[in-house]
Amino acid sequence: MKFTAIVLSAGKGSRMNIGTHKQYLLLNGRPVITYSLEAFEKSPVDEVILVTGQGEEEYCRKEIVEAYGFSKVGKIVAGGKERYHSVFCGLQAVTDTDYVLIHDGARPFVTEEIIARTMETVRKTNACVVGMHVKDTIKITDEKDIVKETPERNNVWMVQTPQAFSCPLISHAYEKMLLQEDAAITDDAMVVEKMCQVPVTLIEGSYRNIKITTPEDMLIAEAFLNAKQ
């Protein structure tokens, strides 16, 4: 079986309120994106496709891939306007593979162990997503912020990445989805759920597998790295 990872590095990071894209911010002296690429480099994944912002391909090739010696990065392609456009650009670059893992490059704490478990599960299920049970009570509200429902906490997950699928399944799902341009879809599992009605299996990731979205997340990430060291 051949496994290909699509690592997304095309986000603008508007919620960071800075000029630099969040995936290129320095985290303990290294760009954020290098941490997840290093995990995939050391994992059993066969190939990595890096999806960058428009015009950033050469920068990523020289300053990220070559500078840090990521030999598994076989292709660097430009992404699109929205996340789902970028995923589709990555899928179009995939050739001759059985399973695809899709990962947000702004999640620097994915581990080789999480990747390996994801690969093992997707071979059995064809659709597998990493996540964790929520710690807080969740409220569902209406448009006036009035509580309508309090779901059972044991059944509520925070979804993370990587998200893994058989290559034919995720490719077909995205082809159908791009015809509709459904902006309400926020992750790859939703594409498969809505376009193909295929069940998706959730497996545990890690509470440390955070996504760098706001300045506070950088402080948390630095604390994790310092504790590890």
JSON list of C-alpha atoms in Angstrom, two decimals:
[
{"chain": "A", "resi": 1, "resn": "MET", "atom": "CA", "xyz": [0.00, 0.00, 0.00]},
{"chain": "A", "resi": 2, "resn": "LYS", "atom": "CA", "xyz": [1.25, 3.49, -0.85]},
{"chain": "A", "resi": 3, "resn": "PHE", "atom": "CA", "xyz": [0.43, 6.45, 1.39]},
{"chain": "A", "resi": 4, "resn": "THR", "atom": "CA", "xyz": [0.68, 10.10, 0.36]},
{"chain": "A", "resi": 5, "resn": "ALA", "atom": "CA", "xyz": [0.41, 13.02, 2.78]},
{"chain": "A", "resi": 6, "resn": "ILE", "atom": "CA", "xyz": [-0.90, 16.40, 1.67]},
{"chain": "A", "resi": 7, "resn": "VAL", "atom": "CA", "xyz": [0.40, 19.07, 4.06]},
{"chain": "A", "resi": 8, "resn": "LEU", "atom": "CA", "xyz": [-1.40, 22.40, 3.79]},
{"chain": "A", "resi": 9, "resn": "SER", "atom": "CA", "xyz": [0.68, 25.56, 4.12]},
{"chain": "A", "resi": 10, "resn": "ALA", "atom": "CA", "xyz": [-1.48, 28.00, 2.19]},
{"chain": "A", "resi": 11, "resn": "GLY", "atom": "CA", "xyz": [-3.40, 29.71, 5.00]},
{"chain": "A", "resi": 12, "resn": "LYS", "atom": "CA", "xyz": [-3.10, 33.46, 5.47]},
{"chain": "A", "resi": 13, "resn": "GLY", "atom": "CA", "xyz": [-3.55, 33.35, 9.24]},
{"chain": "A", "resi": 14, "resn": "SER", "atom": "CA", "xyz": [-5.79, 36.43, 9.40]},
{"chain": "A", "resi": 15, "resn": "ARG", "atom": "CA", "xyz": [-6.66, 35.82, 13.06]},
{"chain": "A", "resi": 16, "resn": "MET", "atom": "CA", "xyz": [-3.00, 36.19, 14.03]},
{"chain": "A", "resi": 17, "resn": "ASN", "atom": "CA", "xyz": [-3.16, 39.94, 13.22]},
{"chain": "A", "resi": 18, "resn": "ILE", "atom": "CA", "xyz": [0.39, 39.94, 11.84]},
{"chain": "A", "resi": 19, "resn": "GLY", "atom": "CA", "xyz": [1.96, 40.35, 8.42]},
{"chain": "A", "resi": 20, "resn": "THR", "atom": "CA", "xyz": [3.62, 36.91, 8.35]},
{"chain": "A", "resi": 21, "resn": "HIS", "atom": "CA", "xyz": [1.65, 33.79, 7.53]},
{"chain": "A", "resi": 22, "resn": "LYS", "atom": "CA", "xyz": [1.32, 31.69, 10.67]},
{"chain": "A", "resi": 23, "resn": "GLN", "atom": "CA", "xyz": [2.95, 28.60, 9.17]},
{"chain": "A", "resi": 24, "resn": "TYR", "atom": "CA", "xyz": [6.18, 30.56, 8.67]},
{"chain": "A", "resi": 25, "resn": "LEU", "atom": "CA", "xyz": [6.31, 32.10, 12.15]},
{"chain": "A", "resi": 26, "resn": "LEU", "atom": "CA", "xyz": [9.36, 31.05, 14.13]},
{"chain": "A", "resi": 27, "resn": "LEU", "atom": "CA", "xyz": [8.59, 28.58, 16.92]},
{"chain": "A", "resi": 28, "resn": "ASN", "atom": "CA", "xyz": [11.71, 28.14, 19.05]},
{"chain": "A", "resi": 29, "resn": "GLY", "atom": "CA", "xyz": [13.82, 29.28, 16.11]},
{"chain": "A", "resi": 30, "resn": "ARG", "atom": "CA", "xyz": [12.13, 27.17, 13.41]},
{"chain": "A", "resi": 31, "resn": "PRO", "atom": "CA", "xyz": [9.20, 27.87, 11.06]},
{"chain": "A", "resi": 32, "resn": "VAL", "atom": "CA", "xyz": [5.99, 26.29, 12.37]},
{"chain": "A", "resi": 33, "resn": "ILE", "atom": "CA", "xyz": [5.51, 24.25, 9.19]},
{"chain": "A", "resi": 34, "resn": "THR", "atom": "CA", "xyz": [8.82, 22.40, 9.68]},
{"chain": "A", "resi": 35, "resn": "TYR", "atom": "CA", "xyz": [7.57, 20.54, 12.75]},
{"chain": "A", "resi": 36, "resn": "SER", "atom": "CA", "xyz": [4.74, 18.73, 10.97]},
{"chain": "A", "resi": 37, "resn": "LEU", "atom": "CA", "xyz": [6.90, 18.10, 7.90]},
{"chain": "A", "resi": 38, "resn": "GLU", "atom": "CA", "xyz": [9.52, 16.54, 10.17]},
{"chain": "A", "resi": 39, "resn": "ALA", "atom": "CA", "xyz": [6.90, 14.20, 11.68]},
{"chain": "A", "resi": 40, "resn": "PHE", "atom": "CA", "xyz": [5.83, 13.00, 8.24]},
{"chain": "A", "resi": 41, "resn": "GLU", "atom": "CA", "xyz": [9.47, 12.68, 7.17]},
{"chain": "A", "resi": 42, "resn": "LYS", "atom": "CA", "xyz": [10.06, 10.23, 10.04]},
{"chain": "A", "resi": 43, "resn": "SER", "atom": "CA", "xyz": [6.71, 8.43, 9.60]},
{"chain": "A", "resi": 44, "resn": "PRO", "atom": "CA", "xyz": [5.92, 5.43, 7.35]},
{"chain": "A", "resi": 45, "resn": "VAL", "atom": "CA", "xyz": [4.28, 7.75, 4.79]},
{"chain": "A", "resi": 46, "resn": "ASP", "atom": "CA", "xyz": [5.81, 7.29, 1.34]},
{"chain": "A", "resi": 47, "resn": "GLU", "atom": "CA", "xyz": [5.48, 10.79, -0.11]},
{"chain": "A", "resi": 48, "resn": "VAL", "atom": "CA", "xyz": [4.54, 14.32, 0.95]},
{"chain": "A", "resi": 49, "resn": "ILE", "atom": "CA", "xyz": [2.90, 16.97, -1.23]},
{"chain": "A", "resi": 50, "resn": "LEU", "atom": "CA", "xyz": [3.30, 20.48, 0.21]},
{"chain": "A", "resi": 51, "resn": "VAL", "atom": "CA", "xyz": [0.55, 22.95, -0.73]},
{"chain": "A", "resi": 52, "resn": "THR", "atom": "CA", "xyz": [1.65, 26.57, -0.38]},
{"chain": "A", "resi": 53, "resn": "GLY", "atom": "CA", "xyz": [0.15, 29.99, -0.95]},
{"chain": "A", "resi": 54, "resn": "GLN", "atom": "CA", "xyz": [0.25, 31.49, -4.44]},
{"chain": "A", "resi": 55, "resn": "GLY", "atom": "CA", "xyz": [3.80, 32.53, -5.31]},
{"chain": "A", "resi": 56, "resn": "GLU", "atom": "CA", "xyz": [5.36, 30.84, -2.28]},
{"chain": "A", "resi": 57, "resn": "GLU", "atom": "CA", "xyz": [6.48, 27.65, -3.98]},
{"chain": "A", "resi": 58, "resn": "GLU", "atom": "CA", "xyz": [10.12, 28.64, -4.53]},
{"chain": "A", "resi": 59, "resn": "TYR", "atom": "CA", "xyz": [10.47, 30.08, -1.04]},
{"chain": "A", "resi": 60, "resn": "CYS", "atom": "CA", "xyz": [9.19, 26.83, 0.47]},
{"chain": "A", "resi": 61, "resn": "ARG", "atom": "CA", "xyz": [11.46, 24.77, -1.74]},
{"chain": "A", "resi": 62, "resn": "LYS", "atom": "CA", "xyz": [14.61, 26.61, -0.71]},
{"chain": "A", "resi": 63, "resn": "GLU", "atom": "CA", "xyz": [13.91, 27.85, 2.82]},
{"chain": "A", "resi": 64, "resn": "ILE", "atom": "CA", "xyz": [11.81, 24.94, 4.10]},
{"chain": "A", "resi": 65, "resn": "VAL", "atom": "CA", "xyz": [12.26, 21.72, 2.13]},
{"chain": "A", "resi": 66, "resn": "GLU", "atom": "CA", "xyz": [15.91, 22.03, 1.11]},
{"chain": "A", "resi": 67, "resn": "ALA", "atom": "CA", "xyz": [17.05, 23.92, 4.20]},
{"chain": "A", "resi": 68, "resn": "TYR", "atom": "CA", "xyz": [15.69, 21.24, 6.54]},
{"chain": "A", "resi": 69, "resn": "GLY", "atom": "CA", "xyz": [16.33, 18.22, 4.31]},
{"chain": "A", "resi": 70, "resn": "PHE", "atom": "CA", "xyz": [12.78, 16.95, 3.84]},
{"chain": "A", "resi": 71, "resn": "SER", "atom": "CA", "xyz": [13.44, 14.27, 1.22]},
{"chain": "A", "resi": 72, "resn": "LYS", "atom": "CA", "xyz": [9.87, 12.93, 1.20]},
{"chain": "A", "resi": 73, "resn": "VAL", "atom": "CA", "xyz": [8.45, 16.18, -0.13]},
{"chain": "A", "resi": 74, "resn": "GLY", "atom": "CA", "xyz": [8.11, 15.16, -3.75]},
{"chain": "A", "resi": 75, "resn": "LYS", "atom": "CA", "xyz": [5.94, 18.02, -4.99]},
{"chain": "A", "resi": 76, "resn": "ILE", "atom": "CA", "xyz": [5.26, 21.62, -4.01]},
{"chain": "A", "resi": 77, "resn": "VAL", "atom": "CA", "xyz": [2.08, 23.11, -5.48]},
{"chain": "A", "resi": 78, "resn": "ALA", "atom": "CA", "xyz": [0.20, 26.37, -5.05]},
{"chain": "A", "resi": 79, "resn": "GLY", "atom": "CA", "xyz": [-3.13, 26.27, -3.26]},
{"chain": "A", "resi": 80, "resn": "GLY", "atom": "CA", "xyz": [-6.34, 28.17, -3.86]},
{"chain": "A", "resi": 81, "resn": "LYS", "atom": "CA", "xyz": [-8.58, 30.80, -2.30]},
{"chain": "A", "resi": 82, "resn": "GLU", "atom": "CA", "xyz": [-10.15, 28.63, 0.40]},
{"chain": "A", "resi": 83, "resn": "ARG", "atom": "CA", "xyz": [-8.88, 25.59, 2.30]},
{"chain": "A", "resi": 84, "resn": "TYR", "atom": "CA", "xyz": [-10.95, 23.19, 0.22]},
{"chain": "A", "resi": 85, "resn": "HIS", "atom": "CA", "xyz": [-9.52, 24.67, -2.98]},
{"chain": "A", "resi": 86, "resn": "SER", "atom": "CA", "xyz": [-6.01, 24.04, -1.61]},
{"chain": "A", "resi": 87, "resn": "VAL", "atom": "CA", "xyz": [-6.86, 20.44, -0.72]},
{"chain": "A", "resi": 88, "resn": "PHE", "atom": "CA", "xyz": [-8.16, 19.89, -4.25]},
{"chain": "A", "resi": 89, "resn": "CYS", "atom": "CA", "xyz": [-4.92, 21.32, -5.68]},
{"chain": "A", "resi": 90, "resn": "GLY", "atom": "CA", "xyz": [-3.03, 18.80, -3.56]},
{"chain": "A", "resi": 91, "resn": "LEU", "atom": "CA", "xyz": [-5.26, 15.95, -4.68]},
{"chain": "A", "resi": 92, "resn": "GLN", "atom": "CA", "xyz": [-4.69, 16.85, -8.32]},
{"chain": "A", "resi": 93, "resn": "ALA", "atom": "CA", "xyz": [-0.95, 16.42, -7.72]},
{"chain": "A", "resi": 94, "resn": "VAL", "atom": "CA", "xyz": [-1.40, 12.91, -6.26]},
{"chain": "A", "resi": 95, "resn": "THR", "atom": "CA", "xyz": [-0.43, 10.05, -8.56]},
{"chain": "A", "resi": 96, "resn": "ASP", "atom": "CA", "xyz": [-0.40, 6.29, -8.09]},
{"chain": "A", "resi": 97, "resn": "THR", "atom": "CA", "xyz": [-1.28, 6.08, -4.41]},
{"chain": "A", "resi": 98, "resn": "ASP", "atom": "CA", "xyz": [-3.75, 4.10, -2.34]},
{"chain": "A", "resi": 99, "resn": "TYR", "atom": "CA", "xyz": [-4.42, 6.35, 0.66]},
{"chain": "A", "resi": 100, "resn": "VAL", "atom": "CA", "xyz": [-4.18, 10.09, 1.27]},
{"chain": "A", "resi": 101, "resn": "LEU", "atom": "CA", "xyz": [-3.55, 11.81, 4.60]},
{"chain": "A", "resi": 102, "resn": "ILE", "atom": "CA", "xyz": [-4.48, 15.51, 4.74]},
{"chain": "A", "resi": 103, "resn": "HIS", "atom": "CA", "xyz": [-2.84, 17.61, 7.45]},
{"chain": "A", "resi": 104, "resn": "ASP", "atom": "CA", "xyz": [-2.90, 21.28, 8.42]},
{"chain": "A", "resi": 105, "resn": "GLY", "atom": "CA", "xyz": [0.67, 22.54, 8.50]},
{"chain": "A", "resi": 106, "resn": "ALA", "atom": "CA", "xyz": [-0.30, 24.87, 11.35]},
{"chain": "A", "resi": 107, "resn": "ARG", "atom": "CA", "xyz": [-0.56, 21.80, 13.64]},
{"chain": "A", "resi": 108, "resn": "PRO", "atom": "CA", "xyz": [3.11, 21.38, 14.61]},
{"chain": "A", "resi": 109, "resn": "PHE", "atom": "CA", "xyz": [2.61, 18.72, 17.27]},
{"chain": "A", "resi": 110, "resn": "VAL", "atom": "CA", "xyz": [1.37, 15.83, 15.17]},
{"chain": "A", "resi": 111, "resn": "THR", "atom": "CA", "xyz": [3.52, 12.79, 15.98]},
{"chain": "A", "resi": 112, "resn": "GLU", "atom": "CA", "xyz": [4.84, 9.78, 14.10]},
{"chain": "A", "resi": 113, "resn": "GLU", "atom": "CA", "xyz": [2.69, 7.61, 16.39]},
{"chain": "A", "resi": 114, "resn": "ILE", "atom": "CA", "xyz": [-0.51, 9.49, 15.50]},
{"chain": "A", "resi": 115, "resn": "ILE", "atom": "CA", "xyz": [0.34, 9.27, 11.80]},
{"chain": "A", "resi": 116, "resn": "ALA", "atom": "CA", "xyz": [1.04, 5.53, 12.02]},
{"chain": "A", "resi": 117, "resn": "ARG", "atom": "CA", "xyz": [-2.26, 4.85, 13.83]},
{"chain": "A", "resi": 118, "resn": "THR", "atom": "CA", "xyz": [-4.12, 6.90, 11.25]},
{"chain": "A", "resi": 119, "resn": "MET", "atom": "CA", "xyz": [-2.54, 4.88, 8.46]},
{"chain": "A", "resi": 120, "resn": "GLU", "atom": "CA", "xyz": [-3.43, 1.61, 10.17]},
{"chain": "A", "resi": 121, "resn": "THR", "atom": "CA", "xyz": [-7.06, 2.64, 10.71]},
{"chain": "A", "resi": 122, "resn": "VAL", "atom": "CA", "xyz": [-7.71, 4.02, 7.22]},
{"chain": "A", "resi": 123, "resn": "ARG", "atom": "CA", "xyz": [-6.67, 0.69, 5.71]},
{"chain": "A", "resi": 124, "resn": "LYS", "atom": "CA", "xyz": [-9.54, -0.90, 7.62]},
{"chain": "A", "resi": 125, "resn": "THR", "atom": "CA", "xyz": [-12.18, 1.83, 7.27]},
{"chain": "A", "resi": 126, "resn": "ASN", "atom": "CA", "xyz": [-11.36, 3.93, 4.15]},
{"chain": "A", "resi": 127, "resn": "ALA", "atom": "CA", "xyz": [-12.15, 7.11, 6.11]},
{"chain": "A", "resi": 128, "resn": "CYS", "atom": "CA", "xyz": [-10.43, 8.05, 9.35]},
{"chain": "A", "resi": 129, "resn": "VAL", "atom": "CA", "xyz": [-10.15, 11.30, 11.30]},
{"chain": "A", "resi": 130, "resn": "VAL", "atom": "CA", "xyz": [-8.04, 12.21, 14.32]},
{"chain": "A", "resi": 131, "resn": "GLY", "atom": "CA", "xyz": [-9.69, 14.06, 17.20]},
{"chain": "A", "resi": 132, "resn": "MET", "atom": "CA", "xyz": [-10.21, 14.28, 20.94]},
{"chain": "A", "resi": 133, "resn": "HIS", "atom": "CA", "xyz": [-13.22, 14.31, 23.24]},
{"chain": "A", "resi": 134, "resn": "VAL", "atom": "CA", "xyz": [-14.13, 17.83, 24.34]},
{"chain": "A", "resi": 135, "resn": "LYS", "atom": "CA", "xyz": [-13.33, 18.78, 27.93]},
{"chain": "A", "resi": 136, "resn": "ASP", "atom": "CA", "xyz": [-15.94, 21.52, 28.28]},
{"chain": "A", "resi": 137, "resn": "THR", "atom": "CA", "xyz": [-19.72, 21.40, 28.15]},
{"chain": "A", "resi": 138, "resn": "ILE", "atom": "CA", "xyz": [-20.96, 22.40, 24.70]},
{"chain": "A", "resi": 139, "resn": "LYS", "atom": "CA", "xyz": [-24.11, 24.45, 24.04]},
{"chain": "A", "resi": 140, "resn": "ILE", "atom": "CA", "xyz": [-25.98, 24.62, 20.72]},
{"chain": "A", "resi": 141, "resn": "THR", "atom": "CA", "xyz": [-27.78, 27.95, 20.23]},
{"chain": "A", "resi": 142, "resn": "ASP", "atom": "CA", "xyz": [-30.18, 29.53, 17.78]},
{"chain": "A", "resi": 143, "resn": "GLU", "atom": "CA", "xyz": [-29.51, 32.70, 15.78]},
{"chain": "A", "resi": 144, "resn": "LYS", "atom": "CA", "xyz": [-30.37, 34.79, 18.87]},
{"chain": "A", "resi": 145, "resn": "ASP", "atom": "CA", "xyz": [-27.82, 32.98, 21.04]},
{"chain": "A", "resi": 146, "resn": "ILE", "atom": "CA", "xyz": [-30.54, 31.20, 23.00]},
{"chain": "A", "resi": 147, "resn": "VAL", "atom": "CA", "xyz": [-29.54, 27.68, 24.09]},
{"chain": "A", "resi": 148, "resn": "LYS", "atom": "CA", "xyz": [-31.39, 25.02, 22.12]},
{"chain": "A", "resi": 149, "resn": "GLU", "atom": "CA", "xyz": [-29.46, 21.91, 23.09]},
{"chain": "A", "resi": 150, "resn": "THR", "atom": "CA", "xyz": [-26.69, 20.59, 25.31]},
{"chain": "A", "resi": 151, "resn": "PRO", "atom": "CA", "xyz": [-25.19, 17.53, 23.60]},
{"chain": "A", "resi": 152, "resn": "GLU", "atom": "CA", "xyz": [-23.82, 14.62, 25.61]},
{"chain": "A", "resi": 153, "resn": "ARG", "atom": "CA", "xyz": [-20.16, 15.48, 26.13]},
{"chain": "A", "resi": 154, "resn": "ASN", "atom": "CA", "xyz": [-18.97, 11.89, 25.62]},
{"chain": "A", "resi": 155, "resn": "ASN", "atom": "CA", "xyz": [-20.27, 12.04, 22.06]},
{"chain": "A", "resi": 156, "resn": "VAL", "atom": "CA", "xyz": [-18.67, 15.39, 21.14]},
{"chain": "A", "resi": 157, "resn": "TRP", "atom": "CA", "xyz": [-15.19, 15.51, 19.63]},
{"chain": "A", "resi": 158, "resn": "MET", "atom": "CA", "xyz": [-12.75, 18.25, 18.67]},
{"chain": "A", "resi": 159, "resn": "VAL", "atom": "CA", "xyz": [-11.64, 17.30, 15.18]},
{"chain": "A", "resi": 160, "resn": "GLN", "atom": "CA", "xyz": [-7.94, 17.50, 14.33]},
{"chain": "A", "resi": 161, "resn": "THR", "atom": "CA", "xyz": [-5.72, 16.40, 11.47]},
{"chain": "A", "resi": 162, "resn": "PRO", "atom": "CA", "xyz": [-4.44, 14.28, 9.83]},
{"chain": "A", "resi": 163, "resn": "GLN", "atom": "CA", "xyz": [-7.62, 13.07, 8.17]},
{"chain": "A", "resi": 164, "resn": "ALA", "atom": "CA", "xyz": [-7.10, 10.01, 6.00]},
{"chain": "A", "resi": 165, "resn": "PHE", "atom": "CA", "xyz": [-9.08, 8.44, 3.17]},
{"chain": "A", "resi": 166, "resn": "SER", "atom": "CA", "xyz": [-8.74, 6.00, 0.35]},
{"chain": "A", "resi": 167, "resn": "CYS", "atom": "CA", "xyz": [-7.54, 7.96, -2.65]},
{"chain": "A", "resi": 168, "resn": "PRO", "atom": "CA", "xyz": [-10.52, 7.16, -4.93]},
{"chain": "A", "resi": 169, "resn": "LEU", "atom": "CA", "xyz": [-12.98, 8.12, -2.17]},
{"chain": "A", "resi": 170, "resn": "ILE", "atom": "CA", "xyz": [-11.53, 11.53, -1.29]},
{"chain": "A", "resi": 171, "resn": "SER", "atom": "CA", "xyz": [-10.84, 12.42, -4.93]},
{"chain": "A", "resi": 172, "resn": "HIS", "atom": "CA", "xyz": [-14.42, 11.62, -5.96]},
{"chain": "A", "resi": 173, "resn": "ALA", "atom": "CA", "xyz": [-15.84, 13.48, -2.96]},
{"chain": "A", "resi": 174, "resn": "TYR", "atom": "CA", "xyz": [-13.89, 16.65, -3.73]},
{"chain": "A", "resi": 175, "resn": "GLU", "atom": "CA", "xyz": [-14.78, 16.54, -7.42]},
{"chain": "A", "resi": 176, "resn": "LYS", "atom": "CA", "xyz": [-18.48, 16.50, -6.47]},
{"chain": "A", "resi": 177, "resn": "MET", "atom": "CA", "xyz": [-18.02, 19.16, -3.82]},
{"chain": "A", "resi": 178, "resn": "LEU", "atom": "CA", "xyz": [-16.19, 21.60, -6.12]},
{"chain": "A", "resi": 179, "resn": "LEU", "atom": "CA", "xyz": [-19.18, 21.53, -8.45]},
{"chain": "A", "resi": 180, "resn": "GLN", "atom": "CA", "xyz": [-21.30, 22.91, -5.59]},
{"chain": "A", "resi": 181, "resn": "GLU", "atom": "CA", "xyz": [-18.73, 25.24, -3.94]},
{"chain": "A", "resi": 182, "resn": "ASP", "atom": "CA", "xyz": [-20.24, 24.60, -0.49]},
{"chain": "A", "resi": 183, "resn": "ALA", "atom": "CA", "xyz": [-18.42, 27.12, 1.72]},
{"chain": "A", "resi": 184, "resn": "ALA", "atom": "CA", "xyz": [-20.09, 25.65, 4.84]},
{"chain": "A", "resi": 185, "resn": "ILE", "atom": "CA", "xyz": [-17.82, 22.61, 4.60]},
{"chain": "A", "resi": 186, "resn": "THR", "atom": "CA", "xyz": [-14.92, 23.12, 6.99]},
{"chain": "A", "resi": 187, "resn": "ASP", "atom": "CA", "xyz": [-12.97, 19.85, 6.92]},
{"chain": "A", "resi": 188, "resn": "ASP", "atom": "CA", "xyz": [-12.28, 16.87, 4.69]},
{"chain": "A", "resi": 189, "resn": "ALA", "atom": "CA", "xyz": [-14.49, 14.50, 6.66]},
{"chain": "A", "resi": 190, "resn": "MET", "atom": "CA", "xyz": [-17.50, 16.74, 5.94]},
{"chain": "A", "resi": 191, "resn": "VAL", "atom": "CA", "xyz": [-16.77, 16.48, 2.22]},
{"chain": "A", "resi": 192, "resn": "VAL", "atom": "CA", "xyz": [-16.88, 12.68, 2.39]},
{"chain": "A", "resi": 193, "resn": "GLU", "atom": "CA", "xyz": [-19.93, 12.67, 4.69]},
{"chain": "A", "resi": 194, "resn": "LYS", "atom": "CA", "xyz": [-22.00, 15.05, 2.55]},
{"chain": "A", "resi": 195, "resn": "MET", "atom": "CA", "xyz": [-20.88, 14.10, -0.94]},
{"chain": "A", "resi": 196, "resn": "CYS", "atom": "CA", "xyz": [-20.57, 10.32, -0.57]},
{"chain": "A", "resi": 197, "resn": "GLN", "atom": "CA", "xyz": [-22.53, 9.47, 2.61]},
{"chain": "A", "resi": 198, "resn": "VAL", "atom": "CA", "xyz": [-19.63, 7.33, 3.77]},
{"chain": "A", "resi": 199, "resn": "PRO", "atom": "CA", "xyz": [-19.16, 6.75, 7.54]},
{"chain": "A", "resi": 200, "resn": "VAL", "atom": "CA", "xyz": [-16.02, 8.28, 9.05]},
{"chain": "A", "resi": 201, "resn": "THR", "atom": "CA", "xyz": [-14.17, 6.68, 11.96]},
{"chain": "A", "resi": 202, "resn": "LEU", "atom": "CA", "xyz": [-12.74, 8.89, 14.71]},
{"chain": "A", "resi": 203, "resn": "ILE", "atom": "CA", "xyz": [-9.58, 7.92, 16.56]},
{"chain": "A", "resi": 204, "resn": "GLU", "atom": "CA", "xyz": [-7.79, 9.68, 19.40]},
{"chain": "A", "resi": 205, "resn": "GLY", "atom": "CA", "xyz": [-5.09, 12.18, 18.56]},
{"chain": "A", "resi": 206, "resn": "SER", "atom": "CA", "xyz": [-3.64, 14.32, 21.33]},
{"chain": "A", "resi": 207, "resn": "TYR", "atom": "CA", "xyz": [-4.68, 17.39, 23.29]},
{"chain": "A", "resi": 208, "resn": "ARG", "atom": "CA", "xyz": [-1.27, 18.76, 22.30]},
{"chain": "A", "resi": 209, "resn": "ASN", "atom": "CA", "xyz": [-2.10, 18.45, 18.60]},
{"chain": "A", "resi": 210, "resn": "ILE", "atom": "CA", "xyz": [-3.26, 22.08, 18.57]},
{"chain": "A", "resi": 211, "resn": "LYS", "atom": "CA", "xyz": [-3.69, 24.34, 15.57]},
{"chain": "A", "resi": 212, "resn": "ILE", "atom": "CA", "xyz": [-1.84, 27.65, 15.56]},
{"chain": "A", "resi": 213, "resn": "THR", "atom": "CA", "xyz": [-4.64, 30.15, 14.96]},
{"chain": "A", "resi": 214, "resn": "THR", "atom": "CA", "xyz": [-4.23, 33.07, 17.40]},
{"chain": "A", "resi": 215, "resn": "PRO", "atom": "CA", "xyz": [-1.24, 34.67, 19.17]},
{"chain": "A", "resi": 216, "resn": "GLU", "atom": "CA", "xyz": [-2.19, 32.78, 22.34]},
{"chain": "A", "resi": 217, "resn": "ASP", "atom": "CA", "xyz": [-1.64, 29.50, 20.51]},
{"chain": "A", "resi": 218, "resn": "MET", "atom": "CA", "xyz": [2.00, 30.43, 19.88]},
{"chain": "A", "resi": 219, "resn": "LEU", "atom": "CA", "xyz": [2.50, 30.89, 23.63]},
{"chain": "A", "resi": 220, "resn": "ILE", "atom": "CA", "xyz": [0.97, 27.47, 24.28]},
{"chain": "A", "resi": 221, "resn": "ALA", "atom": "CA", "xyz": [3.12, 25.90, 21.56]},
{"chain": "A", "resi": 222, "resn": "GLU", "atom": "CA", "xyz": [6.28, 27.40, 23.03]},
{"chain": "A", "resi": 223, "resn": "ALA", "atom": "CA", "xyz": [5.30, 26.06, 26.45]},
{"chain": "A", "resi": 224, "resn": "PHE", "atom": "CA", "xyz": [4.85, 22.56, 25.00]},
{"chain": "A", "resi": 225, "resn": "LEU", "atom": "CA", "xyz": [8.27, 22.67, 23.35]},
{"chain": "A", "resi": 226, "resn": "ASN", "atom": "CA", "xyz": [9.98, 24.01, 26.45]},
{"chain": "A", "resi": 227, "resn": "ALA", "atom": "CA", "xyz": [8.38, 21.32, 28.62]},
{"chain": "A", "resi": 228, "resn": "LYS", "atom": "CA", "xyz": [9.51, 18.64, 26.17]},
{"chain": "A", "resi": 229, "resn": "GLN", "atom": "CA", "xyz": [13.06, 19.93, 26.15]}
]
